[in-house]
Structure formats: structure tokens, C-alpha cells
């Protein structure tokens, strides 16, 4: 594989850009008036070929020549990027590669997070950083207002609303929206639901009687550390293997098991310095 525009052998042949001889485009002396050894120096000798002896129009000055850059077949895979989708980087997976959550979608997308406020706030902040507007529906507005003030008092696309008071958001492909529902263990049915370019993230601090319904409706479910009884019930609802059920009560702060259909991935959310200053260190409880 060869990268770059020109290699050691040249993009135009013989290692000389423009296809000129070793004496350069103007002859051996570099003087525009001189003729090289192969030029038409004597009467009766054939003239120079068309296009030779002068720079090609539009190419400008000759640039530096670089050595060949090549990879063996075995090295090609090293060029692959670890990110397989566009969206919000929510942490790193078990292999240390970035885990990306695509929230801005042309179809309805419901996410349920059984976990802590810290993780939900980090996800909301990162979603806003990708250009999405974030509307928070919550019964604990003071817990969210610190982030709103840090982002410019709501001028940067984040707003906080009381439960049941979220207005229509007018989402579109150029103006995607994330609605975060932080309404306790028994969130009421929301007035603003998921739709094209409008995802809804529902935060549940614990498993509750309404959780089975929300889990069935969700396209993606995130589970942080829960009790063994809650882990068993979640395992039945999501058809988790026994190993995952046993691991849920032992998860560290900041670790989430994300489940979508039959795909499962453990993700460690690592805060940036700015996020640590705003939210503190990762924690399951608030």
C-alpha cells in the first residue's frame, strides 16, 4: 500500500515530477535559456518533444520528494480506527477502546439507565457537546442547574423542566434533541416521547414496579451496580447469562453494562478534568 501523492519513483515516472529528465525542466544549468544535452542544440536536430522543457501548466513549483511509505499486508489492520460509529463517547470497553453511543437517530430511540445521577449527567453533557439540545425533566432541578450554569445559563442548548412540563422540542436532522427523564423510581408517562431525531433517556435509581414496562420499550438498557435480587430480576427481563447476573452486584463505580437486543458490553465511563470539576468522581449513589 502506498500513501501520499508521490513516491520515490515519482507520481509522473522516473522519479522526477512532471516527467522531466535529470537535468531539470530548464536544462543542465537550470537557466531557462540553456538547453540540455538532449535538447535541440544543433541545426537539423529534432526539436524537443511537446510538453518537455517547460513546466506543466497548473502544477506550479516542484515540491520535495519523499520516500515511499508502504505497509505489509499484516500491518494493514493497524490502520483501522477503534471507533465504529458516530455519536457520544460514553467510555471505554473491556479492551480499552472507545465505546460510542449513537443518540442522534432518524428513528425513535429509548434508553433506560438503571444507575446513578453522575453517569446520566456525564452522558447529557457529552451529548450537548456533540451539538444536541438537551431537555431535562426532573424533580430535583438544583442537581441539574449547576451544569446548566456551567454551560452558559441555558444558552448552549440545555434546559431544565419540572416533571410533566417539557414543551415540544421541534427536533430535526439539523437540530437533534435528547430528553433526559430524571423522575424518580416511578416516572409518569412523558408528554414528550421519542421520535425522529429525538431520543429519550430515562434514569431509574433502582428497579421499580414500572421498570419491566420501560425495559420492554427500550432499545438500549444500561445497568450499574444493583442488589443481587435486582440483578436476578433484570437478568430475567433482559435474558442475561448467569455470569452477567452475578457480576451486576459487584460492578465498580462508573461501570455500566449496556444491553441492546443480544449485544452486551461493559463500559467504564472515565471523566475528563472538566467533568470531574463539575460532577466529582464517578459514583453510583448520590
Tab-separated table of C-alpha atoms in Angstrom:
chain	number	residue	atom	x	y	z
A	1	UNK	CA	0.000	0.000	0.000
A	2	UNK	CA	1.262	3.453	-0.903
A	3	UNK	CA	0.115	6.597	0.769
A	4	UNK	CA	0.552	10.192	-0.338
A	5	UNK	CA	0.558	11.696	-3.759
A	6	UNK	CA	4.152	10.922	-4.912
A	7	UNK	CA	6.524	8.095	-4.084
A	8	UNK	CA	10.267	7.655	-4.522
A	9	UNK	CA	9.663	6.562	-8.082
A	10	UNK	CA	7.554	9.646	-8.681
A	11	UNK	CA	3.923	10.115	-9.495
A	12	UNK	CA	4.835	11.036	-13.067
A	13	UNK	CA	7.536	8.448	-13.815
A	14	UNK	CA	11.328	8.084	-13.424
A	15	UNK	CA	11.391	9.739	-10.023
A	16	UNK	CA	11.032	13.214	-11.494
A	17	UNK	CA	7.813	15.159	-11.037
A	18	UNK	CA	6.442	16.339	-14.338
A	19	UNK	CA	8.285	13.568	-16.249
A	20	UNK	CA	11.395	15.755	-16.819
A	21	UNK	CA	14.947	14.462	-17.233
A	22	UNK	CA	17.667	14.539	-14.573
A	23	UNK	CA	18.823	17.966	-15.768
A	24	UNK	CA	15.574	19.565	-14.632
A	25	UNK	CA	12.939	21.413	-16.630
A	26	UNK	CA	15.329	24.122	-17.873
A	27	UNK	CA	18.368	22.036	-18.810
A	28	UNK	CA	21.653	21.234	-17.082
A	29	UNK	CA	22.413	24.770	-15.872
A	30	UNK	CA	18.912	25.492	-14.643
A	31	UNK	CA	18.879	28.571	-16.953
A	32	UNK	CA	15.636	28.969	-18.882
A	33	UNK	CA	17.720	29.898	-21.936
A	34	UNK	CA	20.012	26.885	-21.820
A	35	UNK	CA	19.388	23.551	-23.484
A	36	UNK	CA	20.300	20.214	-22.024
A	37	UNK	CA	22.263	17.500	-23.774
A	38	UNK	CA	19.099	16.002	-25.099
A	39	UNK	CA	17.728	19.376	-26.341
A	40	UNK	CA	17.682	20.738	-29.907
A	41	UNK	CA	21.222	22.225	-29.707
A	42	UNK	CA	22.276	21.913	-33.342
A	43	UNK	CA	20.722	22.780	-36.630
A	44	UNK	CA	18.761	19.975	-38.171
A	45	UNK	CA	18.346	18.075	-34.951
A	46	UNK	CA	14.813	17.326	-33.932
A	47	UNK	CA	13.180	19.797	-31.548
A	48	UNK	CA	12.082	18.907	-28.104
A	49	UNK	CA	9.002	16.824	-27.654
A	50	UNK	CA	5.841	18.771	-26.943
A	51	UNK	CA	5.399	19.237	-23.242
A	52	UNK	CA	9.078	18.679	-22.363
A	53	UNK	CA	11.478	21.507	-21.495
A	54	UNK	CA	8.834	23.512	-19.645
A	55	UNK	CA	6.723	23.195	-16.539
A	56	UNK	CA	3.277	21.760	-16.901
A	57	UNK	CA	0.662	24.423	-16.647
A	58	UNK	CA	-1.154	24.448	-13.314
A	59	UNK	CA	1.388	22.424	-11.322
A	60	UNK	CA	3.471	25.363	-10.065
A	61	UNK	CA	6.820	24.795	-8.401
A	62	UNK	CA	8.194	21.326	-7.925
A	63	UNK	CA	7.773	20.132	-4.369
A	64	UNK	CA	10.111	17.999	-2.283
A	65	UNK	CA	10.420	14.334	-2.995
A	66	UNK	CA	9.552	11.916	-0.223
A	67	UNK	CA	10.465	8.347	0.364
A	68	UNK	CA	7.998	5.567	-0.272
A	69	UNK	CA	5.542	4.849	2.546
A	70	UNK	CA	4.342	1.285	2.425
A	71	UNK	CA	2.789	-1.324	4.707
A	72	UNK	CA	2.897	-5.061	4.579
A	73	UNK	CA	-0.368	-6.977	4.342
A	74	UNK	CA	-0.046	-7.928	8.006
A	75	UNK	CA	0.181	-4.262	9.041
A	76	UNK	CA	-2.915	-3.023	7.211
A	77	UNK	CA	-5.229	-3.842	10.123
A	78	UNK	CA	-3.228	-1.438	12.291
A	79	UNK	CA	-4.719	1.450	10.274
A	80	UNK	CA	-8.239	0.662	11.484
A	81	UNK	CA	-9.816	3.166	13.861
A	82	UNK	CA	-11.241	1.781	17.107
A	83	UNK	CA	-14.432	3.835	16.769
A	84	UNK	CA	-17.060	2.040	14.755
A	85	UNK	CA	-19.872	4.587	14.838
A	86	UNK	CA	-20.543	8.258	15.313
A	87	UNK	CA	-22.115	9.605	18.472
A	88	UNK	CA	-21.252	10.188	22.109
A	89	UNK	CA	-18.135	8.557	23.548
A	90	UNK	CA	-19.524	7.147	26.794
A	91	UNK	CA	-16.314	5.483	27.981
A	92	UNK	CA	-14.019	2.596	27.136
A	93	UNK	CA	-14.867	-1.072	26.752
A	94	UNK	CA	-13.071	-4.071	28.225
A	95	UNK	CA	-10.398	-3.833	25.502
A	96	UNK	CA	-9.711	-0.176	26.288
A	97	UNK	CA	-11.292	1.033	23.044
A	98	UNK	CA	-13.766	3.940	22.904
A	99	UNK	CA	-17.406	2.942	23.346
A	100	UNK	CA	-19.722	5.144	21.286
A	101	UNK	CA	-23.450	5.640	21.797
A	102	UNK	CA	-25.347	6.979	18.780
A	103	UNK	CA	-28.147	9.106	20.239
A	104	UNK	CA	-28.966	11.250	17.191
A	105	UNK	CA	-31.093	8.953	15.043
A	106	UNK	CA	-33.780	9.387	12.377
A	107	UNK	CA	-36.000	6.916	14.276
A	108	UNK	CA	-37.354	6.816	17.826
A	109	UNK	CA	-34.757	5.689	20.351
A	110	UNK	CA	-35.488	4.988	24.026
A	111	UNK	CA	-32.706	4.377	26.539
A	112	UNK	CA	-33.164	3.256	30.147
A	113	UNK	CA	-30.325	3.665	32.639
A	114	UNK	CA	-30.670	1.884	35.973
A	115	UNK	CA	-27.897	3.726	37.715
A	116	UNK	CA	-26.669	6.935	39.239
A	117	UNK	CA	-27.200	10.596	38.509
A	118	UNK	CA	-23.460	11.067	37.900
A	119	UNK	CA	-23.489	8.867	34.786
A	120	UNK	CA	-26.681	10.433	33.433
A	121	UNK	CA	-25.229	13.923	33.793
A	122	UNK	CA	-21.987	12.986	32.053
A	123	UNK	CA	-23.959	11.490	29.151
A	124	UNK	CA	-26.128	14.612	28.918
A	125	UNK	CA	-23.109	16.914	28.929
A	126	UNK	CA	-21.342	14.916	26.238
A	127	UNK	CA	-24.490	14.788	24.118
A	128	UNK	CA	-24.712	18.584	24.327
A	129	UNK	CA	-21.056	18.787	23.297
A	130	UNK	CA	-21.882	16.923	20.060
A	131	UNK	CA	-24.466	19.567	19.138
A	132	UNK	CA	-27.660	18.039	20.504
A	133	UNK	CA	-30.099	20.086	22.554
A	134	UNK	CA	-30.739	18.511	25.938
A	135	UNK	CA	-34.038	18.918	27.790
A	136	UNK	CA	-34.037	17.582	31.353
A	137	UNK	CA	-37.313	16.603	33.014
A	138	UNK	CA	-36.630	16.277	36.730
A	139	UNK	CA	-37.992	16.598	40.222
A	140	UNK	CA	-34.589	17.697	41.533
A	141	UNK	CA	-33.802	20.728	39.455
A	142	UNK	CA	-30.990	22.026	41.753
A	143	UNK	CA	-28.959	18.911	40.953
A	144	UNK	CA	-29.007	19.878	37.250
A	145	UNK	CA	-28.833	23.656	37.430
A	146	UNK	CA	-25.112	23.611	38.243
A	147	UNK	CA	-24.461	22.047	34.831
A	148	UNK	CA	-26.813	24.499	33.115
A	149	UNK	CA	-24.967	27.456	34.649
A	150	UNK	CA	-21.599	25.961	33.704
A	151	UNK	CA	-22.790	25.757	30.091
A	152	UNK	CA	-23.776	29.405	29.938
A	153	UNK	CA	-27.141	29.600	31.663
A	154	UNK	CA	-29.092	27.595	29.110
A	155	UNK	CA	-27.738	29.458	26.087
A	156	UNK	CA	-25.837	26.374	24.888
A	157	UNK	CA	-28.764	24.048	24.303
A	158	UNK	CA	-29.607	22.673	27.771
A	159	UNK	CA	-32.830	23.368	29.673
A	160	UNK	CA	-34.369	22.014	32.887
A	161	UNK	CA	-38.104	21.479	33.344
A	162	UNK	CA	-40.385	20.220	36.096
A	163	UNK	CA	-41.935	16.780	35.756
A	164	UNK	CA	-44.641	16.848	33.093
A	165	UNK	CA	-43.663	20.340	31.920
A	166	UNK	CA	-41.354	19.635	28.986
A	167	UNK	CA	-42.610	21.577	25.941
A	168	UNK	CA	-42.407	20.233	22.377
A	169	UNK	CA	-38.787	20.394	21.273
A	170	UNK	CA	-39.087	20.684	17.493
A	171	UNK	CA	-36.315	18.198	16.765
A	172	UNK	CA	-34.927	17.753	13.259
A	173	UNK	CA	-31.897	16.328	11.499
A	174	UNK	CA	-30.081	19.630	11.946
A	175	UNK	CA	-31.375	20.118	15.475
A	176	UNK	CA	-31.371	16.744	17.305
A	177	UNK	CA	-32.696	16.522	20.861
A	178	UNK	CA	-32.002	14.342	23.886
A	179	UNK	CA	-34.702	14.317	26.573
A	180	UNK	CA	-33.416	13.134	29.954
A	181	UNK	CA	-36.152	11.958	32.324
A	182	UNK	CA	-34.914	12.042	35.917
A	183	UNK	CA	-38.284	11.496	37.583
A	184	UNK	CA	-37.542	9.007	40.361
A	185	UNK	CA	-38.422	5.335	40.673
A	186	UNK	CA	-41.950	5.741	39.242
A	187	UNK	CA	-41.659	8.169	36.329
A	188	UNK	CA	-45.043	9.111	34.875
A	189	UNK	CA	-45.686	8.746	31.185
A	190	UNK	CA	-43.933	11.623	29.499
A	191	UNK	CA	-45.663	14.289	27.435
A	192	UNK	CA	-42.630	14.410	25.136
A	193	UNK	CA	-41.775	10.995	23.744
A	194	UNK	CA	-39.050	9.685	21.486
A	195	UNK	CA	-39.325	10.275	17.764
A	196	UNK	CA	-37.206	11.093	14.710
A	197	UNK	CA	-34.069	12.899	15.877
A	198	UNK	CA	-35.344	12.917	19.460
A	199	UNK	CA	-34.052	10.269	21.865
A	200	UNK	CA	-35.273	9.789	25.425
A	201	UNK	CA	-33.029	8.663	28.291
A	202	UNK	CA	-34.943	7.550	31.405
A	203	UNK	CA	-32.946	7.345	34.633
A	204	UNK	CA	-34.060	4.874	37.299
A	205	UNK	CA	-32.081	4.908	40.565
A	206	UNK	CA	-33.336	1.407	41.385
A	207	UNK	CA	-35.530	-1.263	39.921
A	208	UNK	CA	-39.175	-0.309	40.404
A	209	UNK	CA	-42.623	-1.697	39.511
A	210	UNK	CA	-42.647	0.334	36.290
A	211	UNK	CA	-39.182	-0.880	35.260
A	212	UNK	CA	-40.347	-4.028	33.383
A	213	UNK	CA	-42.540	-1.896	31.105
A	214	UNK	CA	-39.733	0.579	30.462
A	215	UNK	CA	-37.247	-2.207	29.794
A	216	UNK	CA	-39.558	-3.772	27.208
A	217	UNK	CA	-39.950	-0.456	25.389
A	218	UNK	CA	-36.264	0.485	25.464
A	219	UNK	CA	-33.924	-0.041	22.543
A	220	UNK	CA	-30.928	0.175	24.895
A	221	UNK	CA	-30.625	-0.587	28.618
A	222	UNK	CA	-27.741	0.361	30.877
A	223	UNK	CA	-27.370	-1.299	34.284
A	224	UNK	CA	-24.976	-0.209	37.003
A	225	UNK	CA	-24.400	-1.841	40.383
A	226	UNK	CA	-27.617	-3.269	41.814
A	227	UNK	CA	-28.535	-5.686	44.584
A	228	UNK	CA	-28.481	-9.456	43.937
A	229	UNK	CA	-32.295	-9.589	43.917
A	230	UNK	CA	-32.490	-6.730	41.417
A	231	UNK	CA	-29.780	-8.399	39.314
A	232	UNK	CA	-31.819	-11.608	39.151
A	233	UNK	CA	-34.955	-9.749	38.051
A	234	UNK	CA	-33.039	-7.708	35.461
A	235	UNK	CA	-31.425	-10.893	34.217
A	236	UNK	CA	-34.825	-12.442	33.610
A	237	UNK	CA	-36.152	-9.324	31.885
A	238	UNK	CA	-33.136	-8.970	29.592
A	239	UNK	CA	-32.307	-12.693	29.269
A	240	UNK	CA	-28.796	-12.185	30.607
A	241	UNK	CA	-26.314	-15.032	31.003
A	242	UNK	CA	-25.635	-16.189	34.547
A	243	UNK	CA	-22.176	-14.643	34.521
A	244	UNK	CA	-23.564	-11.163	33.823
A	245	UNK	CA	-26.242	-11.552	36.504
A	246	UNK	CA	-23.595	-12.477	39.057
A	247	UNK	CA	-21.379	-9.540	38.051
A	248	UNK	CA	-24.023	-6.793	38.417
A	249	UNK	CA	-23.849	-6.550	42.251
A	250	UNK	CA	-20.060	-6.227	42.056
A	251	UNK	CA	-19.661	-3.518	39.398
A	252	UNK	CA	-17.329	-0.654	40.272
A	253	UNK	CA	-18.444	2.977	40.298
A	254	UNK	CA	-18.590	4.303	36.735
A	255	UNK	CA	-19.041	0.855	35.142
A	256	UNK	CA	-22.225	0.143	33.185
A	257	UNK	CA	-23.429	-2.993	31.423
A	258	UNK	CA	-25.123	-1.792	28.222
A	259	UNK	CA	-27.557	-4.227	26.613
A	260	UNK	CA	-29.159	-3.924	23.172
A	261	UNK	CA	-31.002	-6.950	21.803
A	262	UNK	CA	-28.409	-9.710	22.182
A	263	UNK	CA	-25.399	-7.416	22.334
A	264	UNK	CA	-23.831	-6.694	25.716
A	265	UNK	CA	-20.853	-4.516	26.576
A	266	UNK	CA	-19.274	-3.385	29.825
A	267	UNK	CA	-18.201	0.250	29.656
A	268	UNK	CA	-16.110	2.275	32.086
A	269	UNK	CA	-17.012	5.974	31.955
A	270	UNK	CA	-13.875	7.980	32.661
A	271	UNK	CA	-14.437	11.682	33.385
A	272	UNK	CA	-12.372	14.452	31.885
A	273	UNK	CA	-10.796	17.052	34.163
A	274	UNK	CA	-13.663	19.447	33.427
A	275	UNK	CA	-16.249	16.771	34.222
A	276	UNK	CA	-14.503	15.905	37.477
A	277	UNK	CA	-14.528	19.561	38.475
A	278	UNK	CA	-18.230	19.806	37.669
A	279	UNK	CA	-19.595	16.455	38.862
A	280	UNK	CA	-16.869	14.971	41.041
A	281	UNK	CA	-15.545	11.437	40.731
A	282	UNK	CA	-17.675	8.541	39.433
A	283	UNK	CA	-20.237	7.259	41.927
A	284	UNK	CA	-23.255	5.012	41.917
A	285	UNK	CA	-25.131	6.733	44.737
A	286	UNK	CA	-25.973	10.433	45.156
